[in-house]
Amino acid sequence: MQYRPFFRAPSLALMMVATAWLASASHAGTVTVVTSFPKELTQAYKSAFEKANPTIKVEILNKNTVQGIAYVRELPVGQRPDVFWASAPDAFEVLAGQNLLDNVADLANRAVPAKVGNYPINNPKGLYLGQALAGYGLMWNTRYMAANKLPVPAQWADLTKREYFGHVAMSSPSRSGTTHLTVETVLQGEGWDKGWSQMLQIAGNCAAITERSFGVPDGVNNGQFGIGLVIDFFGLAGKYSGFPVEFAYPNVTAVVPANIGLVVGGKNAAEAKKFIAYTVSAEGQELLLDPKISRLPILPPEAMKGKVPAGYPNAFEIAKRAKVSFDSDLSESRYNVVSAMFDQTITFRLKELQAATQAIHAAEAALAKKPNAGAAGLVKQARDLAFSPVVGAGMAGNKDFLAVFTANKKDAAVNKQVTGLEDSWNRHAQANYQRARQLAEQALAAAR
Amino acid sequence: MRPGVWLAGAAVLAFLLLFLVLPVGRVFITAFLDADGGFTLGHIGTFFDQGLMRESFFNSLYVAVMSALWAALIAVPLAYFTVRFDFRGALLIQTLGVLPLIMPPFVGAVALQLIFGRSGSINLLLGEHLGFTLPIMEGLNGVVFVAAIHYFPFILMNLTVALRNIDGAMEEAALNLGCKGWRLFWRVIFPLAAPGFVAGASLVFVKVFDDLGTPLVMGQTNLLAPQAYLRITQVGLEDPLGYVISVIMIVFSIAAMALSARALKGRDYATLQKGGASIQRRRLTPAAAVAAYAWIGLVLLLVLSPHVGVLLLSFAQVWSYSPLPDALTLAHYATVFQDSTGMIQNTLLYCGLAAGLDVVLGVTIAYLMLRTTLPARQWLDWIATASLAVPGIVLAIGYLRLYKGMVIPGTELLFTGTWVMIMLAYAVRRLPYALRSCVAALQQVHVSLEEAAESVGATQLRTIRRVVVPLMAGGILAGFVTSFITAAVELSATILLTSAESQAPMSYGIYLYMQSVAGRGPGAALGVLAIVVVAVGTYISHRVVERTGQRFAAQAPVGVTVGGKA
C-alpha cells in the first residue's frame, strides 16, 4: 500500500508519543509550582532555590488563579502539581474546601508574627502559609494627572468627586480576588449601605471595569487611565521600573497575606515542603525587595537584617494605621452576593451608571454656580436612585438570603432563583440609572 | 466501494469523535444536568428569562454583522485591484494583508490602545493640536473597529482565490459589450466571485460572534462570549449558565454557516476555464492608479498599525501618556533570547505537526466527500467545521475531563500532561481552515484526469498519490499555512493545557510576560518574533504556491484560500 496521506497519521502519532515521553521525562526531584505570580518573581525564586538546593528542580506553571484551581482539580491524585502559590486567600479557601491542601503548619517561619494588624498571617488551620503581604490603594499616572490638571487623591472618598469623572479604573470582584478584598474592605470600613454608595459613585467615575486585575495597573502605566484601584505591588513595581506612576495607601485599607500551600496528591511532597519553607525563610523574603517585584515581606523590617531600602512601605505600620480590621468570615459569608451585585449593577450596567453620574455631576456644577432649591431636591433624588445598593444592609445580613447564593447552582431550581434575583437587580439598576439621569437633567435645566 | 474508503472514513471519524465531539459533549452535558445528575432544561430556560442575556445576544449579532460589513469594505478593494489589475507589489500587499491574522493575543489589543486608545498616540496628538479626541476604541463600535481590522483577511484570502478563478472570457465579453468600471465590477465580476466572498464573510461573522479576547480587553461585557467566559471562570463557582451560553453560541454559529452555504446552493458559479492568468490583467488609468494606491496605502497603514505599535513597544523603555516612547532599547530582545528560545521551537513543532495533521485530515475528508459515495460523508465535513464555533476553553476543559487520569502506556506520564494535548487542540481548532482549502482545491481538479489515470491501469491509491495530491498542492499548502499561522497565536486552550513551562509555546510566553509591569517589553518583543517567524513562513509559501500555480496554471488554484468554494 502506498497511500501515504492515510499512513502518515499513525506514524506521526507514534513519533509524537515518543518525543513527548522524552521531552517531559521529569527530574526525580522536581517541584511543580502552580502560580498566578509574574515571571520576574517566580524566576527569582526558582533560580535562588535551585542554587541553594542543587539536587532539586523547580518547574513553574503560570496560570491565572481561576484556571490554576481548575487545573489542580481536574488532575488525578499522584499527578497533581505540588505547590499552589497565589494572592487571593479565597482561592485557597476553595482548594481547602475541596480537600486539596495538606497541612503545612510545621513549615512556618517562627520569626513571622502571628498577625498583621488583625489578620492572621498563616492560615489558623495550617492549610496554607502567608508568603508576602499586600495592602490595597491608589496608583496614578503623574503625566496623565498633570495633563488633565487633576489633584492627587488620598482617600477612596476622593474618587467620588466630580473632577475624576472618566479618569478612574478598577477591576471586578468576580474577576479578581484582590479587587474583591478591596471592595469588601470598603464595605467593612464604611458599613454596607455607605460602602456600596461610595463604591457606586467611584464606579460611576470609572472609565472601565477591567476584566483582569492587571488591566488596571497596565492601563495606568501606559496612560490610558489616570487613577487605578490596585494591590500595592502593582503600583510599586511600576514606579520602580521607571514608569511615571505613584502609589498611596488610603486610611481604609487592609493588609492581607498572599499565600502558598501544599497540594494533596502531588508527586514530590518532600521537595515541595523544602520549597515552601524556603519562600517564607529570611533568605526567601529578601527576594521580595527586588524593585521589579516590590512586595512586602511577612517578616517585620527589623528581622530583615537591614536589607529593606529607605522609604519602603512597612506593612505592619500600614496595618496599624488602617481603620479596618478585616473580618474574613464576614467576607466569606457574603462572597458571592458581593460579586454578583457588583457585576449586575456595575460591570454590566457601566454605560448607564456613567451616564447617570455624568448628569448628576453636571447638575451639581450648575447648582454650585447658581443655587436653586427645587433643582437641588431633584439632584438629591437622582443621587439616591443611582447610588443606593439594590440589596440593603438588612437583607445582606439575612442568613436565608445568603444561603441562596451558596447553594449548588447545578440545581436547576436554585439556578433559576439566583439568576432570577440577578436579573431583577440588573433591571432595577438599569431603570434607576436612567431615572436618575432624567432627574439630573431636569435639575440642570432648572438651574440654568 | 473499496475497504480503504471505509477505513479512511472510520479513521477520520474516530479522530473527530475522540478529540472534538466527546470532549466538547463532556462539557456541554453540564448545561443539561440537574444537581442530582438528572436531565433538565431548566438551565436553558433561565437563559431566556434574563434581560441581560437577550441584550448580549443582540449586541453580539450587531457586532458580528457590522464587523463583516467593515471587513468587506477593507478587503474587497484590496483583492480586486491586486488580482484583476496590473498592480506593482500585489504579492507584497496580499502577504501584508494576512498579517493581522497573526497578531498574538493581548499584544494586539495593547498596541491598539497605545495608538487609538483614549490616551493613544492619535488622540494625544489630536488633543494637543486640534483640541478634540476621537472615541475610536469605545463601546461596541470600538469592538467592531478592532474585529474588522483583525478578521478582514478571511475575506481577502477567499476573494483573491475566487477572483483568480473567474473565467477571463466573461470579463472580456463584458468589456466587448461596453461594460466598464463600477458596472463591470458589480454586475459581472463580484457576482461571479460571490462564493468566495460569502465564505469569507461568514467566517468573519462566526469568528467575531465567538470572539472573546477583543471585547474583554476593551471592557465590553454585554456580549455572549464574554458572558459565557465570565461565568465559566468565576472563582470557585460552577455556573451551568456559562455552558448554556456556549451551547447556544455553537448552535447559532453552525446555523449561520449553514445558512450561508444554503444561500449559494442551487446556483452554478463554475466557469469552464479557470485561472486569471488566461487573460491580460487590465491597466489602471494614471488617475485611477494614484487613487487606488492611495486607498490601499491608507488601508494598509490602518490594518498594520497594531504591528507598528507592537514593534515600538518592543523597543520602548518607558511608553506612557506620550505619542511615542521616551527612549528605545534592545534589552527586551536580549531578555527574550535569553529566556524563551525554547518557546519558539515549541511553537514551530506543535503548529507544524498540527497543520500537517490538518492537511492530512483535510485531504482525506475532501476526497471522501467529493469522490466517494461513503454514506453520511457530508457529516465529516459538518463535524469538522463545527469546531470553528467551539470556544478554546471549552475544548481544553473537555480534554482535561475526558482524559483525566489516562496514562501513556509503558510510562507514568499523564496523557494530559504532555504537549501532545496542546498539539491536538491546535489541530482540531484549526482543522476547518485547512479543510476548506483542501475542498476548494479538489473541487477544481477535474475528475476526468483521475478517470484517465485509472483507465490506463493506475490503482485508486496510486491515482491519489500521483495525480490528485500533486494537483491539489497549492490548496494543501495554503491550508497548511493558514492552520499554522492561526495556531501559532492560539491562547485560550493553550493556557489551560500547558503543564510545564518547558513545553510552552510562544503564545503562552507572550501571555506570561504580559501579566507584569516589567514584562510588557519582552512580551512585545516575543510578539514581534512570532509575527516575523509566521510572516516569513507565509511569504515563502506564497512564492511556492505562485510557482506551483504556474506549473498547473489550468488545473490548480493559485493563492491562499480559507473556506473558498470558488
mmCIF file of N, CA and C in Angstrom, chain A residues 2-3 5-6 12 16 21 24 38-40 59-63 66-67 71 73-74 76 79 141 143-144 147-148 166 174-175 211-212 214 218 221-224 238 242 244 336 348-349 409-412 415-416 419 422-423 426, chain B residues 8 33-35 43 46 49-52 55 106 113 118-119 221-222 227 229-230 233 237 239-240 318 320-321 326 353 360 364 401 404-405 411-414 423 461 464-465 495-496 498-501 503 508 512 514-516 520:
data_model
loop_
_atom_site.group_PDB
_atom_site.id
_atom_site.type_symbol
_atom_site.label_atom_id
_atom_site.label_comp_id
_atom_site.label_asym_id
_atom_site.label_seq_id
_atom_site.Cartn_x
_atom_site.Cartn_y
_atom_site.Cartn_z
ATOM 1 N N GLN A 2 0.578 2.097 -0.904
ATOM 2 C CA GLN A 2 1.436 3.277 -0.988
ATOM 3 C C GLN A 2 0.663 4.554 -0.709
ATOM 4 N N TYR A 3 -0.510 4.397 -0.145
ATOM 5 C CA TYR A 3 -1.376 5.553 0.040
ATOM 6 C C TYR A 3 -0.874 6.387 1.222
ATOM 7 N N PRO A 5 -0.927 9.662 2.454
ATOM 8 C CA PRO A 5 -1.626 10.546 3.393
ATOM 9 C C PRO A 5 -2.270 9.805 4.564
ATOM 10 N N PHE A 6 -2.898 8.643 4.289
ATOM 11 C CA PHE A 6 -3.556 7.934 5.379
ATOM 12 C C PHE A 6 -2.559 7.310 6.340
ATOM 13 N N LEU A 12 3.067 9.425 12.498
ATOM 14 C CA LEU A 12 3.227 10.724 13.153
ATOM 15 C C LEU A 12 2.912 10.601 14.632
ATOM 16 N N MET A 16 5.230 11.273 17.816
ATOM 17 C CA MET A 16 4.884 12.292 18.796
ATOM 18 C C MET A 16 4.915 11.743 20.203
ATOM 19 N N TRP A 21 7.381 11.638 25.378
ATOM 20 C CA TRP A 21 7.911 10.910 26.508
ATOM 21 C C TRP A 21 9.311 11.431 26.851
ATOM 22 N N SER A 24 9.226 15.188 28.276
ATOM 23 C CA SER A 24 8.707 15.543 29.576
ATOM 24 C C SER A 24 9.130 14.560 30.668
ATOM 25 N N PRO A 38 3.795 36.857 38.550
ATOM 26 C CA PRO A 38 4.513 37.173 37.314
ATOM 27 C C PRO A 38 5.887 36.512 37.257
ATOM 28 N N LYS A 39 6.403 36.477 36.042
ATOM 29 C CA LYS A 39 7.629 35.753 35.758
ATOM 30 C C LYS A 39 8.836 36.264 36.550
ATOM 31 N N GLU A 40 8.932 37.592 36.723
ATOM 32 C CA GLU A 40 10.093 38.121 37.463
ATOM 33 C C GLU A 40 10.194 37.467 38.828
ATOM 34 N N GLU A 59 9.803 23.574 38.654
ATOM 35 C CA GLU A 59 9.083 23.806 37.391
ATOM 36 C C GLU A 59 7.913 24.733 37.700
ATOM 37 N N ILE A 60 7.921 25.912 37.061
ATOM 38 C CA ILE A 60 6.862 26.894 37.321
ATOM 39 C C ILE A 60 5.768 26.760 36.265
ATOM 40 N N LEU A 61 4.545 26.764 36.703
ATOM 41 C CA LEU A 61 3.412 26.727 35.785
ATOM 42 C C LEU A 61 2.564 27.943 36.058
ATOM 43 N N ASN A 62 2.578 28.887 35.137
ATOM 44 C CA ASN A 62 1.816 30.100 35.387
ATOM 45 C C ASN A 62 0.407 29.982 34.822
ATOM 46 N N LYS A 63 -0.565 30.111 35.695
ATOM 47 C CA LYS A 63 -1.964 30.143 35.259
ATOM 48 C C LYS A 63 -2.654 31.187 36.113
ATOM 49 N N VAL A 66 -8.038 31.406 38.639
ATOM 50 C CA VAL A 66 -9.200 30.572 38.322
ATOM 51 C C VAL A 66 -8.778 29.316 37.568
ATOM 52 N N GLN A 67 -7.924 29.517 36.544
ATOM 53 C CA GLN A 67 -7.503 28.363 35.762
ATOM 54 C C GLN A 67 -6.599 27.457 36.569
ATOM 55 N N TYR A 71 -7.215 23.593 37.046
ATOM 56 C CA TYR A 71 -6.150 22.675 36.649
ATOM 57 C C TYR A 71 -5.870 21.660 37.752
ATOM 58 N N ARG A 73 -7.814 20.792 40.199
ATOM 59 C CA ARG A 73 -8.988 19.976 40.472
ATOM 60 C C ARG A 73 -9.177 18.888 39.425
ATOM 61 N N GLU A 74 -8.837 19.206 38.162
ATOM 62 C CA GLU A 74 -9.106 18.243 37.093
ATOM 63 C C GLU A 74 -8.065 17.119 37.024
ATOM 64 N N PRO A 76 -5.786 13.886 38.484
ATOM 65 C CA PRO A 76 -5.958 12.832 39.488
ATOM 66 C C PRO A 76 -4.848 12.868 40.534
ATOM 67 N N GLN A 79 -0.755 12.909 40.257
ATOM 68 C CA GLN A 79 -0.313 13.600 39.054
ATOM 69 C C GLN A 79 -0.439 15.104 39.197
ATOM 70 N N ASN A 141 -1.048 58.018 37.341
ATOM 71 C CA ASN A 141 -0.026 58.356 36.356
ATOM 72 C C ASN A 141 0.225 59.860 36.449
ATOM 73 N N ARG A 143 1.969 61.935 34.659
ATOM 74 C CA ARG A 143 1.839 62.700 33.407
ATOM 75 C C ARG A 143 0.374 62.939 33.082
ATOM 76 N N TYR A 144 -0.414 61.892 33.249
ATOM 77 C CA TYR A 144 -1.843 61.998 32.974
ATOM 78 C C TYR A 144 -2.468 63.042 33.885
ATOM 79 N N ALA A 147 -1.431 66.517 32.769
ATOM 80 C CA ALA A 147 -2.052 66.928 31.517
ATOM 81 C C ALA A 147 -3.527 67.254 31.699
ATOM 82 N N ASN A 148 -4.200 66.501 32.588
ATOM 83 C CA ASN A 148 -5.625 66.746 32.802
ATOM 84 C C ASN A 148 -5.886 67.638 34.013
ATOM 85 N N GLY A 166 -14.474 59.750 34.605
ATOM 86 C CA GLY A 166 -13.859 59.198 33.406
ATOM 87 C C GLY A 166 -12.354 58.978 33.504
ATOM 88 N N SER A 174 -15.642 39.741 40.947
ATOM 89 C CA SER A 174 -15.841 38.367 40.475
ATOM 90 C C SER A 174 -14.660 37.907 39.630
ATOM 91 N N ARG A 175 -13.849 38.840 39.154
ATOM 92 C CA ARG A 175 -12.726 38.503 38.295
ATOM 93 C C ARG A 175 -11.427 38.406 39.056
ATOM 94 N N GLU A 211 -11.254 43.426 32.946
ATOM 95 C CA GLU A 211 -11.546 42.007 33.162
ATOM 96 C C GLU A 211 -10.434 41.337 33.961
ATOM 97 N N ARG A 212 -9.199 41.788 33.769
ATOM 98 C CA ARG A 212 -8.091 41.214 34.547
ATOM 99 C C ARG A 212 -7.643 42.246 35.566
ATOM 100 N N PHE A 214 -4.708 42.834 36.358
ATOM 101 C CA PHE A 214 -3.527 43.506 35.833
ATOM 102 C C PHE A 214 -3.888 44.590 34.812
ATOM 103 N N ASP A 218 -1.761 48.195 34.279
ATOM 104 C CA ASP A 218 -1.254 48.294 32.927
ATOM 105 C C ASP A 218 -1.786 49.567 32.259
ATOM 106 N N ASN A 221 -0.167 52.598 33.855
ATOM 107 C CA ASN A 221 1.218 52.731 33.397
ATOM 108 C C ASN A 221 1.294 53.363 32.021
ATOM 109 N N ASN A 222 0.435 52.904 31.088
ATOM 110 C CA ASN A 222 0.576 53.456 29.743
ATOM 111 C C ASN A 222 -0.267 54.710 29.526
ATOM 112 N N GLY A 223 -0.941 55.173 30.582
ATOM 113 C CA GLY A 223 -1.615 56.454 30.490
ATOM 114 C C GLY A 223 -3.028 56.390 29.955
ATOM 115 N N GLN A 224 -3.560 55.177 29.823
ATOM 116 C CA GLN A 224 -4.930 55.029 29.364
ATOM 117 C C GLN A 224 -5.896 55.507 30.452
ATOM 118 N N GLY A 238 5.582 49.291 39.146
ATOM 119 C CA GLY A 238 5.551 50.246 38.037
ATOM 120 C C GLY A 238 6.467 51.419 38.330
ATOM 121 N N GLY A 242 10.380 52.515 36.506
ATOM 122 C CA GLY A 242 10.625 53.728 35.736
ATOM 123 C C GLY A 242 9.401 54.382 35.140
ATOM 124 N N PRO A 244 6.034 56.705 35.051
ATOM 125 C CA PRO A 244 5.694 57.913 35.794
ATOM 126 C C PRO A 244 4.439 57.692 36.648
ATOM 127 N N ASN A 336 -20.330 35.558 47.314
ATOM 128 C CA ASN A 336 -20.987 35.522 46.003
ATOM 129 C C ASN A 336 -21.989 36.646 45.825
ATOM 130 N N PHE A 348 -21.972 45.205 34.345
ATOM 131 C CA PHE A 348 -22.817 45.039 33.162
ATOM 132 C C PHE A 348 -23.666 46.276 32.872
ATOM 133 N N ARG A 349 -23.707 47.227 33.787
ATOM 134 C CA ARG A 349 -24.520 48.431 33.587
ATOM 135 C C ARG A 349 -23.661 49.687 33.648
ATOM 136 N N LYS A 409 -25.454 25.681 42.226
ATOM 137 C CA LYS A 409 -26.130 26.251 41.063
ATOM 138 C C LYS A 409 -26.420 25.228 39.979
ATOM 139 N N LYS A 410 -25.883 24.022 40.147
ATOM 140 C CA LYS A 410 -26.210 22.987 39.160
ATOM 141 C C LYS A 410 -27.652 22.560 39.308
ATOM 142 N N ASP A 411 -28.221 22.791 40.501
ATOM 143 C CA ASP A 411 -29.623 22.503 40.713
ATOM 144 C C ASP A 411 -30.431 23.537 39.927
ATOM 145 N N ALA A 412 -31.231 23.040 38.971
ATOM 146 C CA ALA A 412 -31.917 23.966 38.065
ATOM 147 C C ALA A 412 -32.802 24.947 38.825
ATOM 148 N N ASN A 415 -30.603 27.526 40.481
ATOM 149 C CA ASN A 415 -30.058 28.397 39.439
ATOM 150 C C ASN A 415 -31.111 29.396 38.986
ATOM 151 N N LYS A 416 -32.337 28.906 38.853
ATOM 152 C CA LYS A 416 -33.428 29.777 38.410
ATOM 153 C C LYS A 416 -33.649 30.899 39.425
ATOM 154 N N THR A 419 -30.459 33.323 39.291
ATOM 155 C CA THR A 419 -30.418 34.164 38.094
ATOM 156 C C THR A 419 -31.639 35.076 38.038
ATOM 157 N N GLU A 422 -30.629 37.931 40.144
ATOM 158 C CA GLU A 422 -29.632 38.729 39.418
ATOM 159 C C GLU A 422 -30.299 39.560 38.331
ATOM 160 N N ASP A 423 -31.234 38.916 37.637
ATOM 161 C CA ASP A 423 -31.924 39.616 36.557
ATOM 162 C C ASP A 423 -32.704 40.805 37.111
ATOM 163 N N ASN A 426 -30.356 43.573 37.923
ATOM 164 C CA ASN A 426 -29.862 44.187 36.708
ATOM 165 C C ASN A 426 -30.885 45.169 36.147
ATOM 166 N N ALA B 8 -10.551 4.760 5.794
ATOM 167 C CA ALA B 8 -10.200 6.176 5.899
ATOM 168 C C ALA B 8 -11.306 6.947 6.600
ATOM 169 N N LEU B 33 -27.657 19.220 33.018
ATOM 170 C CA LEU B 33 -27.699 18.365 34.199
ATOM 171 C C LEU B 33 -28.207 19.115 35.415
ATOM 172 N N ASP B 34 -29.097 18.453 36.133
ATOM 173 C CA ASP B 34 -29.550 18.970 37.413
ATOM 174 C C ASP B 34 -28.516 18.575 38.470
ATOM 175 N N ALA B 35 -28.682 19.099 39.693
ATOM 176 C CA ALA B 35 -27.702 18.819 40.743
ATOM 177 C C ALA B 35 -27.594 17.325 41.032
ATOM 178 N N HIS B 43 -31.908 25.029 32.973
ATOM 179 C CA HIS B 43 -30.827 25.995 32.769
ATOM 180 C C HIS B 43 -31.034 26.779 31.480
ATOM 181 N N THR B 46 -33.563 29.439 32.102
ATOM 182 C CA THR B 46 -33.053 30.614 32.806
ATOM 183 C C THR B 46 -32.360 31.567 31.854
ATOM 184 N N ASP B 49 -34.854 33.788 30.285
ATOM 185 C CA ASP B 49 -35.552 34.670 31.218
ATOM 186 C C ASP B 49 -34.791 35.963 31.479
ATOM 187 N N GLN B 50 -33.497 35.965 31.193
ATOM 188 C CA GLN B 50 -32.690 37.103 31.625
ATOM 189 C C GLN B 50 -32.597 38.192 30.572
ATOM 190 N N GLY B 51 -32.964 39.397 30.966
ATOM 191 C CA GLY B 51 -32.889 40.529 30.058
ATOM 192 C C GLY B 51 -31.478 40.753 29.556
ATOM 193 N N LEU B 52 -30.512 40.564 30.470
ATOM 194 C CA LEU B 52 -29.110 40.789 30.111
ATOM 195 C C LEU B 52 -28.672 39.846 28.990
ATOM 196 N N GLU B 55 -30.084 40.998 25.723
ATOM 197 C CA GLU B 55 -29.313 42.161 25.277
ATOM 198 C C GLU B 55 -27.966 41.715 24.706
ATOM 199 N N PHE B 106 -3.549 39.732 23.329
ATOM 200 C CA PHE B 106 -3.049 40.714 24.278
ATOM 201 C C PHE B 106 -2.198 41.777 23.599
ATOM 202 N N GLN B 113 -4.500 50.016 21.816
ATOM 203 C CA GLN B 113 -4.794 51.021 22.841
ATOM 204 C C GLN B 113 -3.733 52.121 22.812
ATOM 205 N N ARG B 118 -7.859 55.955 24.364
ATOM 206 C CA ARG B 118 -8.212 57.301 24.820
ATOM 207 C C ARG B 118 -6.981 58.139 25.105
ATOM 208 N N SER B 119 -5.856 57.503 25.488
ATOM 209 C CA SER B 119 -4.611 58.252 25.618
ATOM 210 C C SER B 119 -3.592 57.734 24.623
ATOM 211 N N THR B 221 -18.616 43.865 28.263
ATOM 212 C CA THR B 221 -19.014 42.580 28.836
ATOM 213 C C THR B 221 -20.354 42.100 28.322
ATOM 214 N N ASN B 222 -21.177 43.015 27.766
ATOM 215 C CA ASN B 222 -22.540 42.614 27.439
ATOM 216 C C ASN B 222 -22.651 42.019 26.051
ATOM 217 N N GLN B 227 -19.925 36.908 28.358
ATOM 218 C CA GLN B 227 -20.833 36.444 29.403
ATOM 219 C C GLN B 227 -20.574 34.972 29.727
ATOM 220 N N TYR B 229 -17.750 33.301 29.206
ATOM 221 C CA TYR B 229 -16.429 33.195 29.813
ATOM 222 C C TYR B 229 -16.451 33.637 31.270
ATOM 223 N N LEU B 230 -17.087 34.774 31.526
ATOM 224 C CA LEU B 230 -17.101 35.305 32.883
ATOM 225 C C LEU B 230 -17.761 34.313 33.834
ATOM 226 N N THR B 233 -15.476 31.008 34.330
ATOM 227 C CA THR B 233 -14.201 31.165 35.037
ATOM 228 C C THR B 233 -14.302 31.950 36.332
ATOM 229 N N LEU B 237 -16.843 28.758 41.541
ATOM 230 C CA LEU B 237 -18.280 28.706 41.323
ATOM 231 C C LEU B 237 -18.528 27.987 40.012
ATOM 232 N N ASP B 239 -20.996 27.481 37.327
ATOM 233 C CA ASP B 239 -22.252 28.067 36.894
ATOM 234 C C ASP B 239 -22.687 27.460 35.565
ATOM 235 N N PRO B 240 -23.743 26.650 35.571
ATOM 236 C CA PRO B 240 -24.165 25.982 34.334
ATOM 237 C C PRO B 240 -24.539 26.977 33.239
ATOM 238 N N VAL B 318 10.262 53.234 28.349
ATOM 239 C CA VAL B 318 9.027 53.601 29.023
ATOM 240 C C VAL B 318 8.156 54.296 27.992
ATOM 241 N N SER B 320 4.540 55.974 28.144
ATOM 242 C CA SER B 320 3.402 56.284 28.990
ATOM 243 C C SER B 320 2.884 57.669 28.683
ATOM 244 N N TYR B 321 1.637 57.757 28.271
ATOM 245 C CA TYR B 321 0.980 59.022 28.025
ATOM 246 C C TYR B 321 1.816 59.931 27.137
ATOM 247 N N ASP B 326 9.548 57.103 25.309
ATOM 248 C CA ASP B 326 10.546 58.066 25.793
ATOM 249 C C ASP B 326 11.929 57.759 25.228
ATOM 250 N N LEU B 353 3.252 20.261 13.348
ATOM 251 C CA LEU B 353 2.586 18.959 13.417
ATOM 252 C C LEU B 353 1.076 19.107 13.283
ATOM 253 N N VAL B 360 -3.628 16.463 6.264
ATOM 254 C CA VAL B 360 -3.891 15.044 6.036
ATOM 255 C C VAL B 360 -5.384 14.778 6.202
ATOM 256 N N THR B 364 -8.175 14.016 3.181
ATOM 257 C CA THR B 364 -8.968 12.793 3.310
ATOM 258 C C THR B 364 -10.461 13.107 3.280
ATOM 259 N N ARG B 401 -11.099 16.717 31.266
ATOM 260 C CA ARG B 401 -12.073 15.841 31.929
ATOM 261 C C ARG B 401 -12.107 14.460 31.287
ATOM 262 N N LYS B 404 -8.892 12.475 31.856
ATOM 263 C CA LYS B 404 -8.423 12.547 33.243
ATOM 264 C C LYS B 404 -7.828 11.211 33.654
ATOM 265 N N GLY B 405 -6.603 11.252 34.137
ATOM 266 C CA GLY B 405 -6.009 10.040 34.698
ATOM 267 C C GLY B 405 -5.492 9.061 33.672
ATOM 268 N N THR B 411 4.517 4.102 30.506
ATOM 269 C CA THR B 411 5.158 5.170 31.270
ATOM 270 C C THR B 411 4.228 5.546 32.423
ATOM 271 N N GLU B 412 4.683 6.489 33.213
ATOM 272 C CA GLU B 412 3.787 7.001 34.244
ATOM 273 C C GLU B 412 3.295 8.387 33.875
ATOM 274 N N LEU B 413 3.514 8.738 32.611
ATOM 275 C CA LEU B 413 3.153 10.087 32.197
ATOM 276 C C LEU B 413 1.677 10.196 31.886
ATOM 277 N N LEU B 414 1.092 11.284 32.335
ATOM 278 C CA LEU B 414 -0.299 11.531 32.027
ATOM 279 C C LEU B 414 -0.421 11.993 30.580
ATOM 280 N N MET B 423 -0.974 20.107 20.975
ATOM 281 C CA MET B 423 -0.888 19.961 19.524
ATOM 282 C C MET B 423 -2.243 19.518 18.961
ATOM 283 N N LEU B 461 -5.268 4.275 -5.128
ATOM 284 C CA LEU B 461 -4.273 4.873 -4.257
ATOM 285 C C LEU B 461 -3.188 5.573 -5.045
ATOM 286 N N ILE B 464 -4.461 8.798 -6.454
ATOM 287 C CA ILE B 464 -4.499 9.852 -5.451
ATOM 288 C C ILE B 464 -3.096 10.423 -5.237
ATOM 289 N N ARG B 465 -2.151 9.483 -5.109
ATOM 290 C CA ARG B 465 -0.796 9.899 -4.774
ATOM 291 C C ARG B 465 -0.115 10.643 -5.915
ATOM 292 N N ILE B 495 -3.390 28.017 27.431
ATOM 293 C CA ILE B 495 -3.149 28.312 28.847
ATOM 294 C C ILE B 495 -3.565 27.139 29.712
ATOM 295 N N LEU B 496 -4.722 26.585 29.418
ATOM 296 C CA LEU B 496 -5.241 25.530 30.278
ATOM 297 C C LEU B 496 -4.488 24.217 30.082
ATOM 298 N N THR B 498 -1.238 23.818 29.015
ATOM 299 C CA THR B 498 0.202 23.827 29.254
ATOM 300 C C THR B 498 0.473 23.292 30.655
ATOM 301 N N SER B 499 1.293 22.237 30.724
ATOM 302 C CA SER B 499 1.503 21.637 32.037
ATOM 303 C C SER B 499 2.948 21.787 32.495
ATOM 304 N N ALA B 500 3.784 22.420 31.701
ATOM 305 C CA ALA B 500 5.150 22.709 32.121
ATOM 306 C C ALA B 500 5.678 23.844 31.271
ATOM 307 N N GLU B 501 6.407 24.750 31.902
ATOM 308 C CA GLU B 501 6.868 25.904 31.154
ATOM 309 C C GLU B 501 7.812 25.509 30.033
ATOM 310 N N GLN B 503 7.472 23.165 28.107
ATOM 311 C CA GLN B 503 6.701 22.703 26.953
ATOM 312 C C GLN B 503 5.839 23.808 26.363
ATOM 313 N N TYR B 508 1.836 31.309 24.855
ATOM 314 C CA TYR B 508 1.806 31.234 26.310
ATOM 315 C C TYR B 508 2.863 32.165 26.909
ATOM 316 N N LEU B 512 2.329 35.221 29.411
ATOM 317 C CA LEU B 512 3.025 35.238 30.693
ATOM 318 C C LEU B 512 3.733 36.577 30.910
ATOM 319 N N MET B 514 3.050 39.365 29.527
ATOM 320 C CA MET B 514 2.114 40.484 29.547
ATOM 321 C C MET B 514 1.354 40.598 30.865
ATOM 322 N N GLN B 515 1.649 39.721 31.813
ATOM 323 C CA GLN B 515 0.989 39.781 33.115
ATOM 324 C C GLN B 515 1.712 40.680 34.098
ATOM 325 N N SER B 516 2.832 41.267 33.713
ATOM 326 C CA SER B 516 3.550 42.045 34.707
ATOM 327 C C SER B 516 4.114 43.322 34.105
ATOM 328 N N ARG B 520 6.069 43.822 29.816
ATOM 329 C CA ARG B 520 5.431 44.338 28.607
ATOM 330 C C ARG B 520 6.386 44.393 27.434
#
